[in-house]
Coordinates of C-alpha atoms and ligand atoms in Angstrom, one line a residue:
M1 CA 14.8 20.0 -46.6
S2 CA 11.8 17.7 -46.4
G3 CA 10.6 14.5 -44.7
H4 CA 9.7 14.4 -41.1
R5 CA 9.5 17.6 -39.0
I6 CA 10.9 17.3 -35.5
V7 CA 10.6 20.3 -33.1
V8 CA 12.8 20.3 -30.0
L9 CA 11.7 22.7 -27.3
G10 CA 14.8 23.8 -25.2
G11 CA 18.4 24.0 -26.3
G12 CA 20.0 23.1 -23.0
T13 CA 21.5 19.8 -22.0
G14 CA 18.7 17.5 -23.2
G15 CA 17.5 19.4 -26.2
T16 CA 21.0 19.8 -27.7
M17 CA 21.9 16.1 -27.2
V18 CA 18.7 14.9 -28.7
A19 CA 18.8 17.3 -31.7
N20 CA 22.4 16.3 -32.5
R21 CA 21.6 12.6 -32.0
L22 CA 18.6 12.9 -34.3
R23 CA 20.7 14.8 -36.9
R24 CA 23.1 11.8 -37.0
R25 CA 20.3 9.3 -37.4
F26 CA 18.4 11.2 -40.2
G27 CA 19.8 12.7 -43.4
T28 CA 18.7 16.3 -44.1
D29 CA 16.4 14.9 -46.8
E30 CA 14.7 12.6 -44.2
A31 CA 14.0 15.1 -41.4
E32 CA 14.0 18.8 -40.6
I33 CA 15.1 19.4 -37.0
H34 CA 14.2 22.6 -35.3
V35 CA 15.4 23.7 -31.8
V36 CA 13.8 26.5 -29.9
D37 CA 15.4 28.3 -27.0
R38 CA 14.8 31.8 -25.5
D39 CA 18.4 32.8 -25.6
D40 CA 21.8 31.9 -27.1
A41 CA 23.7 31.2 -23.8
H42 CA 24.2 27.5 -22.9
V43 CA 25.4 27.3 -19.3
Y44 CA 27.3 24.3 -18.0
Q45 CA 25.2 24.2 -14.9
P46 CA 27.4 21.9 -12.7
G47 CA 30.0 24.7 -13.1
L48 CA 27.8 27.1 -11.1
L49 CA 28.7 25.3 -7.9
F50 CA 32.4 26.4 -8.2
V51 CA 31.7 30.1 -9.1
P52 CA 31.0 31.3 -5.5
F53 CA 34.4 29.8 -4.4
G54 CA 36.4 31.4 -7.2
L55 CA 37.0 28.0 -8.6
A56 CA 35.3 28.8 -11.9
Q57 CA 34.7 32.0 -13.7
P58 CA 31.1 32.6 -15.0
E59 CA 32.3 33.2 -18.5
E60 CA 34.2 29.8 -18.6
I61 CA 31.0 27.8 -18.2
V62 CA 28.9 29.6 -20.9
R63 CA 29.0 29.0 -24.6
P64 CA 26.7 30.0 -27.5
R65 CA 23.9 27.5 -27.9
R66 CA 23.9 27.7 -31.8
R67 CA 27.5 26.5 -31.9
Q68 CA 26.6 23.3 -29.9
L69 CA 24.2 22.2 -32.6
R70 CA 25.3 20.2 -35.7
S71 CA 24.9 21.9 -39.1
G72 CA 21.4 21.2 -40.6
I73 CA 19.6 22.0 -37.3
V74 CA 17.5 25.1 -37.5
F75 CA 17.8 27.2 -34.3
H76 CA 15.0 29.6 -33.3
E77 CA 16.0 32.1 -30.6
Q78 CA 12.5 32.6 -29.3
E79 CA 10.2 32.1 -26.3
V80 CA 7.9 29.1 -26.5
A81 CA 4.4 30.6 -25.8
E82 CA 2.2 27.6 -26.1
V83 CA 1.9 24.1 -27.5
W84 CA -1.3 22.8 -29.1
I85 CA -1.0 19.1 -28.9
E86 CA -4.4 18.6 -30.6
R87 CA -3.1 20.4 -33.7
D88 CA 0.6 19.3 -33.6
E89 CA 1.8 22.9 -33.5
V90 CA 3.9 25.2 -31.3
L91 CA 3.3 28.9 -30.9
L92 CA 6.5 31.0 -30.5
G93 CA 6.7 34.4 -28.8
D94 CA 6.9 36.3 -32.0
G95 CA 3.7 34.7 -33.3
T96 CA 5.4 32.1 -35.5
V97 CA 3.6 28.8 -35.6
L98 CA 5.8 25.7 -35.9
P99 CA 4.0 22.5 -37.0
Y100 CA 5.6 19.2 -36.1
D101 CA 5.4 15.4 -36.7
V102 CA 7.3 14.8 -33.4
L103 CA 7.7 17.1 -30.5
V104 CA 10.4 16.7 -27.9
V105 CA 10.0 18.8 -24.7
A106 CA 13.3 19.7 -23.0
T107 CA 12.6 23.0 -21.4
G108 CA 13.9 22.1 -18.0
T109 CA 12.7 23.8 -14.8
R110 CA 12.0 27.4 -13.7
L111 CA 13.2 28.8 -10.4
Q112 CA 10.2 30.2 -8.4
P113 CA 11.6 32.4 -5.5
E114 CA 8.3 34.2 -5.6
E115 CA 6.5 31.1 -4.3
T116 CA 8.3 31.6 -0.8
E117 CA 7.3 34.6 1.3
G118 CA 10.2 37.1 1.4
L119 CA 12.5 35.3 -1.0
G120 CA 13.7 37.5 -3.8
G121 CA 12.8 40.5 -1.6
A122 CA 14.8 42.4 1.1
G123 CA 18.4 41.3 1.3
W124 CA 18.3 39.3 -2.1
D125 CA 21.9 39.1 -3.5
E126 CA 23.1 41.0 -0.4
R127 CA 22.8 38.4 2.4
V128 CA 20.4 35.9 0.7
F129 CA 21.7 34.1 -2.4
T130 CA 21.3 31.2 -4.6
F131 CA 24.1 29.7 -6.8
Y132 CA 21.5 28.3 -9.2
T133 CA 21.9 31.3 -11.6
P134 CA 25.1 32.8 -13.0
E135 CA 24.2 36.2 -11.6
S136 CA 23.5 35.2 -8.1
A137 CA 26.5 32.8 -8.0
A138 CA 28.8 35.7 -9.0
A139 CA 27.2 38.0 -6.3
L140 CA 27.7 35.2 -3.8
R141 CA 31.3 35.1 -4.6
S142 CA 31.8 38.7 -3.6
A143 CA 29.7 38.2 -0.5
L144 CA 31.8 35.1 0.5
E145 CA 35.0 37.1 0.0
R146 CA 33.7 39.7 2.4
F147 CA 32.4 37.3 5.0
E148 CA 34.3 37.5 8.2
G149 CA 32.2 35.1 10.4
G150 CA 28.8 34.4 11.8
R151 CA 26.0 32.0 10.8
L152 CA 26.0 30.6 7.3
V153 CA 22.8 28.7 6.5
V154 CA 22.5 26.5 3.4
N155 CA 19.1 25.1 2.5
F156 CA 16.6 24.2 -0.2
V157 CA 13.0 25.0 0.0
D158 CA 11.6 21.7 -1.3
L159 CA 12.0 19.0 -3.9
P160 CA 12.1 18.7 -6.8
I161 CA 15.2 20.7 -7.5
K162 CA 17.9 20.2 -10.1
C163 CA 20.8 18.2 -8.8
P164 CA 19.4 17.6 -5.3
V165 CA 23.0 17.0 -4.0
A166 CA 24.2 20.4 -5.1
P167 CA 23.2 22.2 -1.8
L168 CA 25.1 19.5 0.2
E169 CA 28.1 20.0 -2.1
F170 CA 27.8 23.8 -1.4
A171 CA 28.0 23.1 2.3
F172 CA 31.0 20.8 2.0
L173 CA 32.8 23.3 -0.2
A174 CA 31.9 26.2 2.2
D175 CA 33.6 24.3 5.0
W176 CA 36.7 23.8 2.8
Y177 CA 36.7 27.4 1.7
L178 CA 36.3 28.9 5.2
R179 CA 39.1 26.7 6.5
E180 CA 41.4 27.8 3.6
R181 CA 40.6 31.4 4.6
G182 CA 41.4 30.6 8.3
I183 CA 38.0 31.7 9.6
R184 CA 36.2 28.4 10.0
E185 CA 36.1 28.6 13.8
R186 CA 34.3 31.9 13.5
V187 CA 31.5 30.4 11.4
E188 CA 28.5 28.3 12.4
L189 CA 27.7 26.3 9.3
V190 CA 24.2 24.9 9.2
Y191 CA 22.5 22.6 6.6
A192 CA 18.8 22.9 6.7
T193 CA 16.7 20.4 4.6
P194 CA 13.0 19.6 4.3
L195 CA 14.0 15.9 4.3
D196 CA 14.1 13.6 7.3
G197 CA 17.9 13.1 6.7
A198 CA 20.8 14.5 4.7
F199 CA 19.5 12.9 1.5
T200 CA 16.5 11.1 0.0
Q201 CA 17.7 7.5 0.1
P202 CA 18.7 5.7 3.3
V203 CA 22.2 4.4 2.6
A204 CA 23.5 7.6 0.9
S205 CA 21.7 9.7 3.6
E206 CA 23.6 7.9 6.4
H207 CA 27.0 8.3 4.6
L208 CA 26.3 12.0 3.9
A209 CA 25.1 12.8 7.4
G210 CA 28.3 11.2 8.7
L211 CA 30.3 13.5 6.5
L212 CA 28.4 16.6 7.6
G213 CA 29.1 15.6 11.2
R214 CA 32.8 15.1 10.6
K215 CA 33.0 18.5 9.1
Q216 CA 31.1 20.1 12.0
I217 CA 28.2 21.2 9.8
E218 CA 25.0 21.2 11.8
L219 CA 22.2 19.2 10.1
V220 CA 18.6 20.5 10.6
T221 CA 16.0 18.1 9.2
E222 CA 12.4 18.4 8.3
F223 CA 12.8 22.1 8.0
N224 CA 10.0 23.2 5.6
T225 CA 10.7 26.8 4.7
G226 CA 7.8 29.0 5.1
S227 CA 9.3 32.5 4.9
V228 CA 12.6 34.4 4.6
D229 CA 13.3 37.7 6.2
G230 CA 16.5 39.0 4.5
A231 CA 16.5 42.2 6.5
K232 CA 16.4 40.6 9.9
G233 CA 18.4 37.5 8.8
E234 CA 15.7 34.9 9.7
L235 CA 14.5 31.8 8.0
A236 CA 11.2 30.5 9.3
S237 CA 9.7 27.0 8.9
Y238 CA 6.0 26.2 8.7
D239 CA 6.1 24.5 12.1
G240 CA 7.3 27.6 13.9
R241 CA 11.0 27.0 14.0
M242 CA 13.4 29.8 13.2
L243 CA 17.0 29.9 11.9
E244 CA 19.0 33.0 12.2
F245 CA 21.5 33.7 9.6
D246 CA 24.2 36.3 8.5
L247 CA 24.4 34.7 5.0
L248 CA 21.7 32.5 3.5
V249 CA 22.4 30.3 0.5
T250 CA 19.1 28.8 -0.7
V251 CA 17.7 27.0 -3.6
P252 CA 14.2 28.2 -4.4
L253 CA 11.2 26.0 -5.4
H254 CA 11.3 24.7 -9.0
G255 CA 8.4 24.3 -11.3
G256 CA 8.2 23.3 -15.0
A257 CA 8.2 25.9 -17.8
A258 CA 5.3 28.3 -17.6
Y259 CA 4.0 27.6 -21.1
V260 CA 3.5 23.9 -20.1
E261 CA 0.7 25.1 -17.7
R262 CA -0.8 27.2 -20.5
S263 CA -0.8 24.2 -23.0
P264 CA -3.9 22.0 -22.5
G265 CA -3.0 18.4 -21.8
L266 CA 0.7 18.7 -21.9
G267 CA 1.6 18.8 -18.2
D268 CA 0.6 18.6 -14.6
A269 CA -0.3 21.4 -12.1
L270 CA 3.4 22.1 -11.5
G271 CA 4.2 22.4 -15.2
F272 CA 6.0 19.1 -15.4
V273 CA 5.3 16.9 -18.5
Q274 CA 3.8 13.5 -17.9
T275 CA 6.2 11.0 -19.3
D276 CA 6.4 7.3 -19.6
K277 CA 9.3 6.3 -17.2
H278 CA 10.7 3.6 -19.6
T279 CA 10.0 4.9 -23.1
L280 CA 9.9 8.7 -22.5
Q281 CA 6.8 9.0 -24.6
S282 CA 4.1 11.3 -23.3
P283 CA 0.8 9.5 -22.4
A284 CA -1.0 12.7 -23.8
R285 CA 0.1 12.0 -27.4
P286 CA 2.2 9.3 -29.2
N287 CA 4.2 11.9 -31.0
V288 CA 5.2 13.9 -27.9
F289 CA 8.3 12.9 -26.0
A290 CA 10.1 14.5 -23.0
L291 CA 13.3 14.3 -21.1
G292 CA 15.4 15.9 -18.5
D293 CA 14.2 18.2 -15.8
A294 CA 10.9 18.9 -17.7
T295 CA 9.5 15.5 -16.9
D296 CA 7.4 14.3 -13.9
L297 CA 9.6 11.1 -13.6
P298 CA 10.5 9.8 -10.1
I299 CA 14.2 10.3 -10.5
S300 CA 16.7 13.1 -9.8
K301 CA 16.7 16.1 -12.1
A302 CA 20.3 15.7 -13.3
G303 CA 22.3 16.0 -16.4
S304 CA 23.3 12.3 -16.2
V305 CA 19.7 11.4 -16.2
T306 CA 19.1 13.6 -19.2
H307 CA 22.0 12.1 -21.0
F308 CA 20.8 8.5 -20.4
E309 CA 17.3 9.4 -21.4
A310 CA 18.5 11.1 -24.5
E311 CA 19.8 7.7 -25.8
I312 CA 16.4 6.0 -25.4
L313 CA 14.4 9.0 -26.5
T314 CA 16.3 9.3 -29.7
E315 CA 15.9 5.6 -30.5
N316 CA 12.2 5.9 -29.7
V317 CA 11.6 9.0 -31.9
V318 CA 13.2 7.0 -34.8
R319 CA 11.0 4.0 -34.0
H320 CA 7.8 6.1 -33.7
L321 CA 8.5 7.7 -37.1
A322 CA 9.1 4.2 -38.6
G323 CA 5.8 2.9 -37.1
R324 CA 7.8 0.4 -34.9
E325 CA 7.3 -0.6 -31.3
L326 CA 9.1 1.6 -28.8
V327 CA 11.8 0.3 -26.6
P328 CA 11.2 0.5 -22.8
G329 CA 14.9 0.9 -22.3
Y330 CA 15.4 3.6 -19.6
D331 CA 15.7 2.1 -16.1
G332 CA 16.0 5.3 -14.2
H333 CA 19.8 5.3 -14.2
A334 CA 21.4 8.3 -12.6
N335 CA 24.8 9.2 -11.3
C336 CA 26.4 12.1 -9.7
F337 CA 29.8 13.1 -8.4
I338 CA 29.4 14.9 -5.0
E339 CA 32.1 17.4 -4.3
T340 CA 33.2 17.2 -0.6
G341 CA 36.0 19.7 -0.5
F342 CA 39.8 19.3 -0.1
G343 CA 40.1 17.9 -3.6
K344 CA 37.8 15.0 -3.0
A345 CA 34.4 13.8 -4.1
L346 CA 32.0 10.9 -3.6
L347 CA 30.2 9.1 -6.5
I348 CA 26.6 7.8 -6.3
D349 CA 24.9 5.6 -9.0
F350 CA 21.4 4.4 -8.8
N351 CA 18.1 3.8 -10.7
Y352 CA 14.3 3.6 -10.1
E353 CA 14.8 0.4 -8.2
T354 CA 18.2 0.4 -6.6
E355 CA 19.3 3.2 -4.2
P356 CA 22.9 4.5 -4.1
L357 CA 25.1 1.7 -2.6
P358 CA 28.8 1.4 -1.8
G359 CA 31.1 -0.5 -4.2
R360 CA 33.1 0.2 -7.4
F361 CA 32.1 1.9 -10.6
P362 CA 31.5 1.2 -13.5
T363 CA 32.6 -2.5 -12.9
A364 CA 33.7 -4.6 -9.9
A365 CA 37.3 -3.7 -10.8
G366 CA 36.3 -0.1 -11.8
P367 CA 38.6 2.8 -11.0
L368 CA 35.9 4.9 -9.1
S369 CA 34.6 4.2 -5.6
L370 CA 31.0 4.6 -4.8
L371 CA 29.9 6.5 -1.6
R372 CA 33.6 6.9 -0.6
E373 CA 35.5 10.1 -0.9
S374 CA 38.4 9.9 -3.3
R375 CA 40.7 12.2 -5.4
L376 CA 39.8 10.3 -8.5
N377 CA 36.2 11.0 -8.1
H378 CA 37.0 14.7 -7.8
L379 CA 39.2 14.6 -10.9
G380 CA 36.2 12.8 -12.6
K381 CA 34.0 15.8 -11.6
L382 CA 36.4 18.3 -13.0
L383 CA 37.0 16.4 -16.2
F384 CA 33.3 16.2 -16.8
Q385 CA 33.0 19.7 -18.2
S386 CA 35.2 18.8 -21.2
V387 CA 33.3 15.5 -21.7
Y388 CA 30.1 17.5 -21.6
W389 CA 31.1 20.0 -24.4
H390 CA 33.0 17.6 -26.6
A391 CA 31.2 14.3 -26.2
L392 CA 27.8 14.5 -24.5
L393 CA 26.4 17.5 -26.3
P394 CA 27.5 16.4 -29.8
G395 CA 25.8 13.1 -29.1
R396 CA 28.8 10.8 -29.0
E397 CA 28.6 7.5 -27.2
L398 CA 30.4 7.1 -23.9
P399 CA 31.6 3.4 -23.6
G400 CA 30.3 1.8 -20.3
L401 CA 28.0 4.7 -19.4
G402 CA 24.4 4.2 -20.7
P403 CA 20.7 4.1 -19.8
T404 CA 20.9 0.8 -17.8
M405 CA 22.5 1.0 -14.4
P406 CA 25.6 -1.3 -14.0
T407 CA 25.2 -3.7 -11.1
A408 CA 28.6 -5.6 -11.2
G409 CA 30.5 -3.3 -8.8
K410 CA 27.7 -2.7 -6.3
H411 CA 27.4 -4.2 -2.9
I412 CA 23.8 -5.4 -3.6
L413 CA 22.4 -7.6 -0.8
T414 CA 20.3 -10.4 -2.3
P415 CA 17.9 -12.0 0.1
T416 CA 18.9 -15.7 0.9
T417 CA 16.1 -18.3 0.8
Ligands
FAD501 C1 24.1 24.4 -9.5 C2 23.8 23.1 -10.4 C3 24.6 22.0 -10.3 C4 24.4 20.9 -11.0 N1 25.3 19.9 -11.0 C5 25.0 18.8 -11.6 C6 25.9 17.6 -11.6 O1 26.9 17.7 -10.9 N2 25.6 16.6 -12.2 C7 24.4 16.4 -13.0 O2 24.2 15.4 -13.6 N3 23.6 17.5 -13.1 C8 23.8 18.6 -12.4 N4 22.9 19.7 -12.5 C9 21.7 19.5 -13.2 C10 21.8 19.6 -14.7 O3 22.4 20.8 -15.1 C11 20.3 19.6 -15.3 O4 19.7 18.5 -14.8 C12 20.4 19.5 -16.8 O5 20.9 20.7 -17.4 C13 18.9 19.3 -17.3 O6 18.9 19.4 -18.7 P1 17.5 19.9 -19.4 O7 17.8 19.9 -20.9 O8 16.4 19.2 -18.9 O9 17.4 21.4 -18.9 P2 18.3 22.7 -19.2 O10 19.6 22.3 -19.6 O11 18.0 23.6 -18.1 O12 17.6 23.3 -20.6 C14 16.3 23.9 -20.5 C15 16.3 24.9 -21.7 O13 15.0 25.3 -22.0 C16 15.0 26.7 -22.2 N5 13.6 27.2 -21.9 C17 12.9 27.0 -20.8 N6 11.6 27.5 -21.0 C18 11.6 28.1 -22.2 C19 10.6 28.8 -23.0 N7 9.4 29.0 -22.5 N8 10.9 29.2 -24.2 C20 12.2 29.0 -24.8 N9 13.2 28.3 -24.1 C21 12.9 27.9 -22.9 C22 16.0 27.3 -21.3 O14 16.5 28.6 -21.7 C23 17.1 26.2 -21.3 O15 18.1 26.4 -22.2 C24 23.2 20.9 -11.8 C25 22.4 22.0 -11.9 C26 22.6 23.1 -11.2 C27 21.7 24.3 -11.3

């Protein structure tokens, strides 16, 4: 192999999509493509939501990373230790130094339970759980099976987290699961959030709060978690409020990958990589790009975002290497199915400028309804796993789904003059 040398850090959703897309764009004589990840287990993370309810088995949502990469991509199963952007080099855990012409950062986020007093200590994986790792999601499944009633509190410590709607989905599914088991009336279900409403944006927040109310899930807002006592079953906020629990399902704080903090000039104090919101190039260096959860962009950390960014990032890496102007083509497009239980789901679609609004998707006559529960949305969510493995990761185009948010089906109010 010869030509350009492209190094992709992270072989998760974003790294795999970008490496495969770049492999399609460049012949093996035109570019070497390297992917680095610390392990060989690619988890379909949206599937983690279903594990605690017995709706997915952990082994069904994990595949070898190597096998998701097209032939002609070199995979390094190694920890990224440091990046030296001044020298265009990456240091791996085993001491190997990888030089690059273009670097793509796709190392996602790191869960930081240790940042919250008591989290990860007493009661962890006994009465305090997260469904954000395969291990804790599996332990939570057994705990839910044993649960016979009491207070079940669902919360997240603070934003940013991956898929910010996932804790809400967990609460909705818990309501369904407890009703199926016939013990719902014996359970007080509480959703505690640091936000001032059920979600970040006003229209979606109102819809989701309504849904929580209809399902008799108590909404506790502006609850900034200060500490957790797993032994006593107490969740305390910084402003002195306390929530008792028999079972706590929490999402710990998220930071960027630790090596980002060790790599001068690459990221901010939280370990997220500064990234141009439209081109996905890093302001630190023209040959450094980032996508997915690893960026500091003001949009949800979601697989859909990562997918839309991958299209623009790939195009811009090609343009950068050809000395051409970059395309500012990413508008912050994000969408997410929100599972609401009983075989239904909502869909939200938004971007940097437009909040989630009601309407149809992807066009005015589209089959999916926005911000309204439907069976079709639920089927869409279930089908997505297959789309993920067979179309998204290999880098295939999905017609009608791209980096620009569709507006045709949305009830967008335009001011009259
Ligand atoms: C419970 C849950 C439910 C979700 N549901 C949805 C959903 O319904 N819809 C949706 O769009 N999104 C959802 N997401 C979010 C989605 O999975 C992520 O946003 C997406 O995977 C981000 O891709 P990424 O490539 O940025 O990061 P990842 O896919 O997490 O990949 C990062 C990779 O970097 C590697 N890495 C990190 N640090 C190092 C290091 N130092 N050295 C070597 N390797 C390293 C990791 O091993 C990992 O493989 C969900 C996430 C969770 C946890």
